[in-house]
Tab-separated table of C-alpha atoms and ligand atoms in Angstrom:
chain	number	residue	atom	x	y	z
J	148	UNK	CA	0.000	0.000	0.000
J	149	UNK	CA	1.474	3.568	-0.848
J	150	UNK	CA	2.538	5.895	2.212
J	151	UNK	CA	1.169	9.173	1.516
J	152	UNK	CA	3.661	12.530	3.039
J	153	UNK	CA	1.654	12.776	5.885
J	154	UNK	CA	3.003	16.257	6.602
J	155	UNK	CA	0.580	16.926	4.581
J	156	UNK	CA	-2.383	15.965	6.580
J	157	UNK	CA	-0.929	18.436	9.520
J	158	UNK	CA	-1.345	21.591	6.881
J	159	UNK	CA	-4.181	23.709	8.357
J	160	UNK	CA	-5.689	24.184	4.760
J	161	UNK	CA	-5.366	27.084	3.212
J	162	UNK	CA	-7.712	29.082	5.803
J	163	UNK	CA	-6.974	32.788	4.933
J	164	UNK	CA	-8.034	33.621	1.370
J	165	UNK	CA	-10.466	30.666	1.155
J	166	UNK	CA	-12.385	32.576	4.232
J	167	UNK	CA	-11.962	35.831	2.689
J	168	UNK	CA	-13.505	34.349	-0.328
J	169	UNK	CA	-16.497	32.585	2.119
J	170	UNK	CA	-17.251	36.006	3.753
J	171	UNK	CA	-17.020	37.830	0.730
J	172	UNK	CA	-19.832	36.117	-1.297
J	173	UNK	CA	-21.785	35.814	2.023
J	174	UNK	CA	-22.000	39.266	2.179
J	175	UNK	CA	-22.421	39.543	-1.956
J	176	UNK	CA	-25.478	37.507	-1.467
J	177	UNK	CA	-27.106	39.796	1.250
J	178	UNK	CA	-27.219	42.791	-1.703
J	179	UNK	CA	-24.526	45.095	-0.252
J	180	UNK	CA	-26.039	48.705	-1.201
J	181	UNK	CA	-22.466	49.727	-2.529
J	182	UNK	CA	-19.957	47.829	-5.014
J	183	UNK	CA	-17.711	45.499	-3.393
J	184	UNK	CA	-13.976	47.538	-3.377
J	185	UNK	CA	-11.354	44.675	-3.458
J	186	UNK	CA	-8.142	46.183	-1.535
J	187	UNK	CA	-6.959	42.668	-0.091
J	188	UNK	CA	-5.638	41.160	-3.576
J	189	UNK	CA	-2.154	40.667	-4.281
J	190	UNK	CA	-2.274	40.540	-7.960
J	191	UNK	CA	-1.593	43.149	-10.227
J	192	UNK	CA	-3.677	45.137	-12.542
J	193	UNK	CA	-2.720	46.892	-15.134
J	194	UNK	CA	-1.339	45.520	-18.379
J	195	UNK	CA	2.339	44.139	-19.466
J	196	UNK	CA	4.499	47.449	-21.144
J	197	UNK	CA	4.054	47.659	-25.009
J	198	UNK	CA	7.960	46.738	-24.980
J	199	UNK	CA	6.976	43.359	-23.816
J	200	UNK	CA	4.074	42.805	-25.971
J	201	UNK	CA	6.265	43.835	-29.205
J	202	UNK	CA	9.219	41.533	-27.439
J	203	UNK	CA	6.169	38.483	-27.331
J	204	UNK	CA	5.089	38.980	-30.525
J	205	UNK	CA	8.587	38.461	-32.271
J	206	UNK	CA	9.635	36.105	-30.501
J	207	UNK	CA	6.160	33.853	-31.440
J	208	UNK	CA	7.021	34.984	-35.046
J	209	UNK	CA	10.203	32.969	-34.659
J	210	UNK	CA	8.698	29.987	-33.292
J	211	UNK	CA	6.440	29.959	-36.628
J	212	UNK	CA	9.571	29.349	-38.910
J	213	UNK	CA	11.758	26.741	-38.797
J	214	UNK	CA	15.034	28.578	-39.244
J	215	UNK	CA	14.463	30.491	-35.943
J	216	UNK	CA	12.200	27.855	-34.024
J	217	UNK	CA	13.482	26.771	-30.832
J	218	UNK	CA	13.199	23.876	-29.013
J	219	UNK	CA	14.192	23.060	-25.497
J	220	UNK	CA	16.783	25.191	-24.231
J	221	UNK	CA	20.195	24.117	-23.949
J	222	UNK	CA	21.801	26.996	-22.337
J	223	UNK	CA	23.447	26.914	-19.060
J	224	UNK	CA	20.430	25.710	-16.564
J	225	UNK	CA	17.567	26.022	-18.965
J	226	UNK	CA	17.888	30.144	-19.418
J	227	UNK	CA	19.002	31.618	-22.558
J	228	UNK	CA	22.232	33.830	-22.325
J	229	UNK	CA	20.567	36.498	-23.596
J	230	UNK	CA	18.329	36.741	-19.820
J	231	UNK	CA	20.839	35.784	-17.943
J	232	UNK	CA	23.268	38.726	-19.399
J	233	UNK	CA	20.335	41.276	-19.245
J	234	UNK	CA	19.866	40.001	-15.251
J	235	UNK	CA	23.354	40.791	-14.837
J	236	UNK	CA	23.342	44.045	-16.243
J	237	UNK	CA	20.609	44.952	-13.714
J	238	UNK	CA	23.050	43.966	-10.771
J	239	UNK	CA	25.863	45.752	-11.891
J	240	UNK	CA	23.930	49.032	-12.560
J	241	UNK	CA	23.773	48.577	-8.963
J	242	UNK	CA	27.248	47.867	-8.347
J	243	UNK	CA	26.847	44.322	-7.624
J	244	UNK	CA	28.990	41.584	-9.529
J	245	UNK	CA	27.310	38.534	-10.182
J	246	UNK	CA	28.696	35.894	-12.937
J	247	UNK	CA	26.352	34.749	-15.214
J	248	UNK	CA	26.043	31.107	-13.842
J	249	UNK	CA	24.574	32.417	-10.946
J	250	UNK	CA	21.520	33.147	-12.557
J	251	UNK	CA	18.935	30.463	-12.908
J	252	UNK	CA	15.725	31.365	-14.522
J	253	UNK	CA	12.510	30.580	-13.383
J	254	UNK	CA	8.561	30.578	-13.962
J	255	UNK	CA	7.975	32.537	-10.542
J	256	UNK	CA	9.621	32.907	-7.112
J	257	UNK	CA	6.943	31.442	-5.589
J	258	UNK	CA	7.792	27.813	-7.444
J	259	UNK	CA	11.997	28.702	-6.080
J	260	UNK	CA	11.037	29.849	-2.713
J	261	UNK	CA	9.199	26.503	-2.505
J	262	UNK	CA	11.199	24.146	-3.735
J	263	UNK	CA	14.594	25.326	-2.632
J	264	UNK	CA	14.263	23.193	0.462
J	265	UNK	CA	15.072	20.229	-1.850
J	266	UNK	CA	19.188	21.298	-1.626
J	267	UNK	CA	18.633	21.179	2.668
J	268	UNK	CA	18.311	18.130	5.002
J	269	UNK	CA	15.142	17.721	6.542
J	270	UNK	CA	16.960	18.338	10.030
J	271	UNK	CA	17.255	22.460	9.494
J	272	UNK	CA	16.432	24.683	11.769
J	273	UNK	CA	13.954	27.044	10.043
J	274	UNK	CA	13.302	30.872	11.108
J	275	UNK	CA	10.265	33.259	9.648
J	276	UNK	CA	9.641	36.361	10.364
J	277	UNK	CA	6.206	36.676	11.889
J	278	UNK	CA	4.112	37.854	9.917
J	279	UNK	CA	4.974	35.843	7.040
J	280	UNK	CA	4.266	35.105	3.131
J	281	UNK	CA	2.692	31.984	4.071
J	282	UNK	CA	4.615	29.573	1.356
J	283	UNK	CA	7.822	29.667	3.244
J	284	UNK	CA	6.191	27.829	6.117
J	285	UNK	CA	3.888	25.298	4.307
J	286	UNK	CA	6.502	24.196	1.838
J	287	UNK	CA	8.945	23.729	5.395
J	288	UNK	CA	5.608	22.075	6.613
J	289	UNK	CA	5.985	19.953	3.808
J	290	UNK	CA	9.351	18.878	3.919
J	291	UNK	CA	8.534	17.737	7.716
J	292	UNK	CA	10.943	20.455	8.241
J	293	UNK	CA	8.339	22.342	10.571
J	294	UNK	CA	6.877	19.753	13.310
J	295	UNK	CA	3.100	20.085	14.148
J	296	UNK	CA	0.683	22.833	13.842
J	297	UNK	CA	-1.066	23.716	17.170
J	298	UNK	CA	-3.957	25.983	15.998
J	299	UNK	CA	-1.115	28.823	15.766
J	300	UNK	CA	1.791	28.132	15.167
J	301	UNK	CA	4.147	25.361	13.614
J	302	UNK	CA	6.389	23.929	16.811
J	303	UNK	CA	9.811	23.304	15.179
J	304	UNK	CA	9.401	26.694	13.376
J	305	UNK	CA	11.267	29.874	14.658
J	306	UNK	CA	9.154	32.628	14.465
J	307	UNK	CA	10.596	36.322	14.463
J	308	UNK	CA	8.409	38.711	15.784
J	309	UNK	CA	8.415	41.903	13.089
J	310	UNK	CA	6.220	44.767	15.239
J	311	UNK	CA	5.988	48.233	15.289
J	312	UNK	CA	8.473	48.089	18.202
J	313	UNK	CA	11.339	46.713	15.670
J	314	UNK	CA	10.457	48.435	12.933
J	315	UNK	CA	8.963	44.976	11.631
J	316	UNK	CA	12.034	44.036	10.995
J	317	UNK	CA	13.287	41.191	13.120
J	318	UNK	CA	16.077	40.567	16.280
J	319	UNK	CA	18.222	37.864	16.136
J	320	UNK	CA	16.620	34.864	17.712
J	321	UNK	CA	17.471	35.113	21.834
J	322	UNK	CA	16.717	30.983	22.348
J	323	UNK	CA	19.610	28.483	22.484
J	324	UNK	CA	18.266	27.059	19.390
J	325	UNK	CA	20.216	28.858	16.213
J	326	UNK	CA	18.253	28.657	12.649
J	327	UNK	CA	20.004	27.334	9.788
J	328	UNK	CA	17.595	28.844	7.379
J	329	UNK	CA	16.465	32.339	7.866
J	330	UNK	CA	13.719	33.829	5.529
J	331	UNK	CA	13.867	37.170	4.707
J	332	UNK	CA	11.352	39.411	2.662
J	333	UNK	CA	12.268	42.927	1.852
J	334	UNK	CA	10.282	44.913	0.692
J	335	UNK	CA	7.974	42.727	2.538
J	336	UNK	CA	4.649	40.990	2.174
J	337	UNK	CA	2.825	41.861	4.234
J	338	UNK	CA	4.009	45.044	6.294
J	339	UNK	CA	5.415	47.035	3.911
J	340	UNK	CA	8.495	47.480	5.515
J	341	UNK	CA	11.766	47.614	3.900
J	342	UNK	CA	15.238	46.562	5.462
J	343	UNK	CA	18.166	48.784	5.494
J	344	UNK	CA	21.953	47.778	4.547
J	345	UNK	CA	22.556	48.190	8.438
J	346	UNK	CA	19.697	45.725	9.584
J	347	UNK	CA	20.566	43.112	6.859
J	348	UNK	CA	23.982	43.390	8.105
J	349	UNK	CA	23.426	41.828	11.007
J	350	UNK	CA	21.678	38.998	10.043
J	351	UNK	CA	24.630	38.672	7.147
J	352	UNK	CA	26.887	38.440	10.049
J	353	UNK	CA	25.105	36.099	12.205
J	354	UNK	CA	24.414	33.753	9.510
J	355	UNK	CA	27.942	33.843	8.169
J	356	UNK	CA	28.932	32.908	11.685
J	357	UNK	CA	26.731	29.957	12.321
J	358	UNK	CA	26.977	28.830	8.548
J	359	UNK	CA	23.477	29.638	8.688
J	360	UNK	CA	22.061	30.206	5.204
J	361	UNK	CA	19.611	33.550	4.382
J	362	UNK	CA	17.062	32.967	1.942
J	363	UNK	CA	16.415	36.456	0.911
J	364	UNK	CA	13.120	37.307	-1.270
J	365	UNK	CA	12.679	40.615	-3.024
J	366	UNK	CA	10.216	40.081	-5.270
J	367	UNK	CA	9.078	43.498	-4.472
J	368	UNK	CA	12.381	45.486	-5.313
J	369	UNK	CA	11.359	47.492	-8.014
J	370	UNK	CA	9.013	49.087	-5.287
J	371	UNK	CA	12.007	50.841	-3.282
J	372	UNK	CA	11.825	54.937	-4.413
J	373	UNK	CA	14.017	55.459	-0.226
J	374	UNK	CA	17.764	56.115	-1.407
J	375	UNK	CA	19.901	54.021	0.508
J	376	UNK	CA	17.278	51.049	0.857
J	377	UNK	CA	19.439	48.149	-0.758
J	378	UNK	CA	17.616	46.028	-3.581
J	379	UNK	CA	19.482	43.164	-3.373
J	380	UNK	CA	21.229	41.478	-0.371
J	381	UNK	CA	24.303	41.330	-2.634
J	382	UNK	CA	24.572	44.890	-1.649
J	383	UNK	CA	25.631	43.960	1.770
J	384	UNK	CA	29.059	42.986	2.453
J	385	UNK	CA	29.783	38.963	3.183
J	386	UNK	CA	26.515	38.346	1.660
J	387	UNK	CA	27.949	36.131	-1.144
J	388	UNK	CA	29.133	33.700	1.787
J	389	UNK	CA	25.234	33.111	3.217
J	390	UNK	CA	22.915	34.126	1.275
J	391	UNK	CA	20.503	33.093	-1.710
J	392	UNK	CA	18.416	35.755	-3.525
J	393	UNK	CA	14.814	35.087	-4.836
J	394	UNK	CA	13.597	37.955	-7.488
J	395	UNK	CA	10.380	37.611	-9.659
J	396	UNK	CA	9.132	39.638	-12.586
J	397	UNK	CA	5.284	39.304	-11.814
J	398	UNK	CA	4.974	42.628	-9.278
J	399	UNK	CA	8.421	44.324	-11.121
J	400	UNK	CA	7.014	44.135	-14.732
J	401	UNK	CA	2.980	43.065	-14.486
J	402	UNK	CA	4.464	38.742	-15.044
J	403	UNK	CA	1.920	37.166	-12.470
J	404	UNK	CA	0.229	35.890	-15.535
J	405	UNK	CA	3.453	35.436	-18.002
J	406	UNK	CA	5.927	33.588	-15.549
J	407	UNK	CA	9.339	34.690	-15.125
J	408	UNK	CA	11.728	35.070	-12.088
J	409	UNK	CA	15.276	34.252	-11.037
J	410	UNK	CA	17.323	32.868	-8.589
J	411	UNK	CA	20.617	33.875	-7.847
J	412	UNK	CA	23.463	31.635	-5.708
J	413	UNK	CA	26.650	32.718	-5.568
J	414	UNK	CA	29.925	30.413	-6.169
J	415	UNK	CA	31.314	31.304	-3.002
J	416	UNK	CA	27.956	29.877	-0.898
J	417	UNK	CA	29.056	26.430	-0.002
J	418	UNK	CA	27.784	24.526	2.997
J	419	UNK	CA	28.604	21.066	4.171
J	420	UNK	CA	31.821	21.195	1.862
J	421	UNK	CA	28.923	21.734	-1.281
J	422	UNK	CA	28.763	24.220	-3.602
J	423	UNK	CA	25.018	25.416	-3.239
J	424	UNK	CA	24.876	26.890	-6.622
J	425	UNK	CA	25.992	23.282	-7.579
J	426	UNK	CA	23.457	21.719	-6.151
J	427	UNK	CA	20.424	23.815	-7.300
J	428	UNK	CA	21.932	23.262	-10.753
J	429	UNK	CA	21.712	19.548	-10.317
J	430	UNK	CA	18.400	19.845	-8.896
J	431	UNK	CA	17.117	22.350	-11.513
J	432	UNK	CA	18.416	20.037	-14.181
J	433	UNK	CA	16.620	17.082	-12.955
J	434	UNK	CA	13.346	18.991	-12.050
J	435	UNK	CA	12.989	21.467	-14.442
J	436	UNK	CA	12.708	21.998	-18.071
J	437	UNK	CA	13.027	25.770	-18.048
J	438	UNK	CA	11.052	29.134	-18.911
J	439	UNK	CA	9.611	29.335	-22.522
J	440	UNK	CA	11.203	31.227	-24.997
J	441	UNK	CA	8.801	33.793	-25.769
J	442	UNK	CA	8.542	35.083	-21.883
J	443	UNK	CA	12.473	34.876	-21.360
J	444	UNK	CA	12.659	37.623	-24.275
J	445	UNK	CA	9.408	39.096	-22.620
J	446	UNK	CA	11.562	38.922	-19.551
J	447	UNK	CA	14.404	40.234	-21.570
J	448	UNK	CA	12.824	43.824	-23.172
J	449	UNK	CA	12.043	44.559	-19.185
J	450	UNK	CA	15.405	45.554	-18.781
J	451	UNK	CA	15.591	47.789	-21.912
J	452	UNK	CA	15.621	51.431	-21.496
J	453	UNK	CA	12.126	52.049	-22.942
J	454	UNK	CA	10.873	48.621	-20.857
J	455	UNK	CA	12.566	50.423	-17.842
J	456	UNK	CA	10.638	53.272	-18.123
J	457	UNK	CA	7.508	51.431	-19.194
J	458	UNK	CA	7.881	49.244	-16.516
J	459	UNK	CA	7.992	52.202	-14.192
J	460	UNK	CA	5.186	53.795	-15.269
J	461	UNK	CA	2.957	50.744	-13.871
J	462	UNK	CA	5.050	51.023	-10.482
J	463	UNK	CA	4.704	54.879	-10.006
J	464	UNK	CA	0.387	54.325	-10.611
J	465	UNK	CA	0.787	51.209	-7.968
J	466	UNK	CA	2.891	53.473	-5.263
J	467	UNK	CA	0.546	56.095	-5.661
J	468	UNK	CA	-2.523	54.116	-5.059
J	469	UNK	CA	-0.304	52.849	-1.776
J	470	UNK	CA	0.405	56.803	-0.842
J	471	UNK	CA	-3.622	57.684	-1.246
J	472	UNK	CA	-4.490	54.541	0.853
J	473	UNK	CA	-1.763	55.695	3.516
J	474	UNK	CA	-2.915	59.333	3.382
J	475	UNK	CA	-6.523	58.633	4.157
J	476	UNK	CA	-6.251	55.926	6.406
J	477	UNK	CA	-3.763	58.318	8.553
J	478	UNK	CA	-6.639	60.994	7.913
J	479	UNK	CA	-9.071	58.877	9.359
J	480	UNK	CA	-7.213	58.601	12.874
J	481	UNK	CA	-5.642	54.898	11.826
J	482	UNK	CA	-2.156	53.604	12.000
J	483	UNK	CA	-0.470	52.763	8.707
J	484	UNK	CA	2.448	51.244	8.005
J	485	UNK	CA	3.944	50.522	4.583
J	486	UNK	CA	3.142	51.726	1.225
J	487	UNK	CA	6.592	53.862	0.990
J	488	UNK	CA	8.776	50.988	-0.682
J	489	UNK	CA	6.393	48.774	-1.263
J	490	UNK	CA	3.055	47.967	-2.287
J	491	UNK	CA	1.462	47.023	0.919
J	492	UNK	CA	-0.021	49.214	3.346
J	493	UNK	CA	-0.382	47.467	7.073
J	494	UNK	CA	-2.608	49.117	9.288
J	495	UNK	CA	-3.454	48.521	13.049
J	496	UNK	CA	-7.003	47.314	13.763
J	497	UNK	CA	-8.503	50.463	15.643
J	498	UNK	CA	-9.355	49.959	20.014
J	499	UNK	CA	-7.494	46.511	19.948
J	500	UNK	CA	-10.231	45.248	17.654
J	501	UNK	CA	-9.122	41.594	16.151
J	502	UNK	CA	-8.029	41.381	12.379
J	503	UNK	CA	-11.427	39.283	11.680
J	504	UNK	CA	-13.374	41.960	13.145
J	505	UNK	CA	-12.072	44.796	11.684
J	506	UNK	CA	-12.100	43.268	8.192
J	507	UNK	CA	-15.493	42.020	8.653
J	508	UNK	CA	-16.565	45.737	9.771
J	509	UNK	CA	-14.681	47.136	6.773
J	510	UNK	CA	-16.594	45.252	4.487
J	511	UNK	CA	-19.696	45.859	5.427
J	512	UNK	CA	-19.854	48.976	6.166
J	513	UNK	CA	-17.152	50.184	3.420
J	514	UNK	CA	-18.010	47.333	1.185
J	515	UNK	CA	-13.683	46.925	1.054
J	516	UNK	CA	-12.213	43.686	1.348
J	517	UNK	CA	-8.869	43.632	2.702
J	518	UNK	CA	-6.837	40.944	4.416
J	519	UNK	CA	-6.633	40.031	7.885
J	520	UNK	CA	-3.371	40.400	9.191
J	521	UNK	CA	-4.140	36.993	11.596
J	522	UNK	CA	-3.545	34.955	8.454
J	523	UNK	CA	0.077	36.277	8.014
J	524	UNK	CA	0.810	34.263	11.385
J	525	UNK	CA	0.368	35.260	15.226
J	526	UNK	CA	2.007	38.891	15.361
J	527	UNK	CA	-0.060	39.800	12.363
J	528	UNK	CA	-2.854	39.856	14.689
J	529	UNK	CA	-4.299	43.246	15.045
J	530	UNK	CA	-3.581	44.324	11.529
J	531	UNK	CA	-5.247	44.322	8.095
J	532	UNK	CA	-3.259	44.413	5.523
J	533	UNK	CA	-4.589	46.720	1.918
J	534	UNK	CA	-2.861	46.159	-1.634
J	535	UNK	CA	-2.127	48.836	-4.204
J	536	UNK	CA	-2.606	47.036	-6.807
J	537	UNK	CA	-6.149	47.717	-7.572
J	538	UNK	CA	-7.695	50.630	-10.409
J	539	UNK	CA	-6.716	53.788	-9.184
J	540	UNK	CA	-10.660	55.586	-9.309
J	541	UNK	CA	-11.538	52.113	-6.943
J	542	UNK	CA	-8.997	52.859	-4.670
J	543	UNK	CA	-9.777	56.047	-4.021
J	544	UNK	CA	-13.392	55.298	-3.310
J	545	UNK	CA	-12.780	52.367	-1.219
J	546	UNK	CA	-10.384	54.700	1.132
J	547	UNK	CA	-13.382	57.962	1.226
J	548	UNK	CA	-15.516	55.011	2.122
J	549	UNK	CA	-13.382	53.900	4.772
J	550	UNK	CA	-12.888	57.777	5.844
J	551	UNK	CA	-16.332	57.866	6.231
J	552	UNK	CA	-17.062	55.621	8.397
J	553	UNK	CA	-14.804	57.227	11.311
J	554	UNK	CA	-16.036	60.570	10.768
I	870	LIG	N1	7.414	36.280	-2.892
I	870	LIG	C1	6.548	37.087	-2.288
I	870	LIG	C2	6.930	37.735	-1.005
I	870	LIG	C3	5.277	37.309	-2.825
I	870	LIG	O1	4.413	38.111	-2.193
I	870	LIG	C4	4.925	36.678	-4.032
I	870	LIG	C5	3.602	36.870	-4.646
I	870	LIG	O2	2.655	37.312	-4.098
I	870	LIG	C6	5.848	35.837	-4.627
I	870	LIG	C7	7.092	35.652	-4.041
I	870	LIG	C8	5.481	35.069	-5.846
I	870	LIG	O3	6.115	35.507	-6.975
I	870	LIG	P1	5.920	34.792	-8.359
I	870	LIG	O4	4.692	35.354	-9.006
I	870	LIG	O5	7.178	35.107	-9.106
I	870	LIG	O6	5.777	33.317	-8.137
């Protein structure tokens, strides 16, 4: 008889947006006497950069003749040089040096944040910050990686508190027990907050110390308009020694529905006498047939100077939505955080109402869905959490609504 992973069975099933989604139509069916304002979505909205379109369209074109048709790709780990070199270019602007076999392509940094726990014994001690994008702790949960679930929290997990206190950015861990495998979000999902060079330092350090290894996710760099705010951990010095970089081009470039992202190990990251870079080749190479043709040139014209600026264009209407959510929530006597270098907004629940409350109130009396701050983990309680991502004219009526209803 086949043994099923019974990790599985200890996964509390995706509760949070399934909910949302429950309460949501519950409320739909009761004839809400205003349009529904979605604010809790995490998905983008407006359309890929003409750049990319043209950059689709030829490359299709070339798949239709069989002088430029192309098969599987049999460039170094499944991405074409022509990515890898443009991903390179992007580092360097930023005076980071990172060879080109460092670089694997991906269909999304969700798929590498989740799977790179194949290259790591089952024995790791794993860290999150708290609250957390919940796929580093399920695919842990997975692996067996994360112990059992007790209504709250996983019991082999470390969580790291991020609160207004820190700055939601974490402390090292004060237990005896040291983490082998730190995740760390900046800009993060969901708080908003972005790390400085100082603050990752520390963690660089600590990690390089314990051989710990950082597994660093900025999917939301391209958000960052604060000087000094590093967008990639390669910024900070001794990085290259602990950490692994996770970038995506779905918030950066409008590629949640395209697929493209990249992964990026340096040489110099070796653990347990292994190369890791090594390793996620091997694995990649096993697992994975690569990124179609047709989005890696998609991916490709986001890094041209006209897909730069195209690509800003959607980022500057996204921050602005986040700085008219921040301004009238403030206005409205609440307390935001976010928005600034990223496109989340958290704001505390007003008179230490629970995140289940104050959603529920915000929907029906604003008719705005946003996201409970509970579902991010335990010190997300106490916090919704809004998205800029929506049309700009709904945003601003969803936050007058919300004004409203404290007036
Ligand atoms: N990492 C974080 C923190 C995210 O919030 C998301 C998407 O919401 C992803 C990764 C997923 O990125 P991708 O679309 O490249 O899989």
């Amino acid at each position: 008889m086949v043994k099923i992973n019974e990790n599985f069975l200890k996964l509390p099933g995706g509760y949070l947006f399934p909910e949302i989604g429950r309460r949501v139509r519950a409320f739909s069916a009761e004839n809400p006497p205003m349009p529904i304002i979605r604010l809790g979505i995490g998905d983008v909205t407006q359309p890929l950069a003409p750049v990319v379109i043209s950059a689709m369209e030829k490359a299709v074109e070339e798949m239709s003749r069989k002088e430029t048709f192309r098969g599987y790709c049999e460039e170094t780990c499944c991405a074409y040089d022509f990515l890898r070199y443009a991903i390179q270019g992007s580092y360097k602007a930023r005076g980071v040096d990172i060879a080109d076999d460092e670089i694997f392509v991906s269909d999304g940094a969700k798929t590498d944040c989740g799977s790179i726990g194949d290259i790591f014994g089952v024995d790791n001690v794993v860290a999150v910050c708290d609250p957390v994008y919940p796929v580093y702790v399920d695919t842990n949960a997975m692996a067996g990686r994360a112990g059992d679930y007790d209504g709250e929290r996983w019991t082999n997990l470390i969580y790291l508190p991020c609160t207004a206190d820190n700055g939601f950015f974490p402390a090292l861990p004060e237990g005896e027990k040291v983490p082998d495998l730190i995740y760390i979000c900046s800009p993060n999902n969901p708080t908003g907050a972005a790390a400085t060079k100082e603050q990752l330092k520390i963690w660089v350090d600590y990690a390089n110390k314990h051989g710990s290894v950082i597994l660093y996710d900025s999917a939301y760099e391209a958000f960052i308009t604060q000087p000094g705010i590093p967008h990639s951990i390669f910024e900070v010095e001794g990085a290259k020694t602990c950490a692994i970089e996770f970038r995506s081009f779905s918030k950066t470039a409008g590629f949640t529905g395209v697929r493209c992202a990249y992964t990026v190990i340096p040489k110099e990251l070796e653990r347990g006498g292994a190369s890791l870079n090594a390793l996620w080749s091997r694995r990649q190479g096993t697992k994975f047939n690569g990124v179609s043709y047709v989005v890696q040139r998609a991916a490709e014209a986001v890094f041209t100077p006209e897909g730069q600026a195209q690509t800003q264009k959607a980022i500057a209407y996204y921050l602005n939505n986040a700085q008219v959510i921040k301004k009238g929530l403030s206005a409205a006597g609440l307390t935001v955080y976010g928005g600034e270098n990223a496109p989340y907004i958290w704001a505390r629940t007003p008179d230490g109402m629970g995140s289940w409350e104050f959603f529920d109130l915000l929907l029906k009396k604003a008719c705005v869905v946003t996201t409970p701050g509970a579902g991010f983990g335990p010190s997300g309680e106490g916090y919704v959490r809004l998205t800029a991502f929506g049309d700009a004219d709904a945003t601003k009526t969803a936050v007058e609504r919300v004004c409203n209803m404290f007036q």
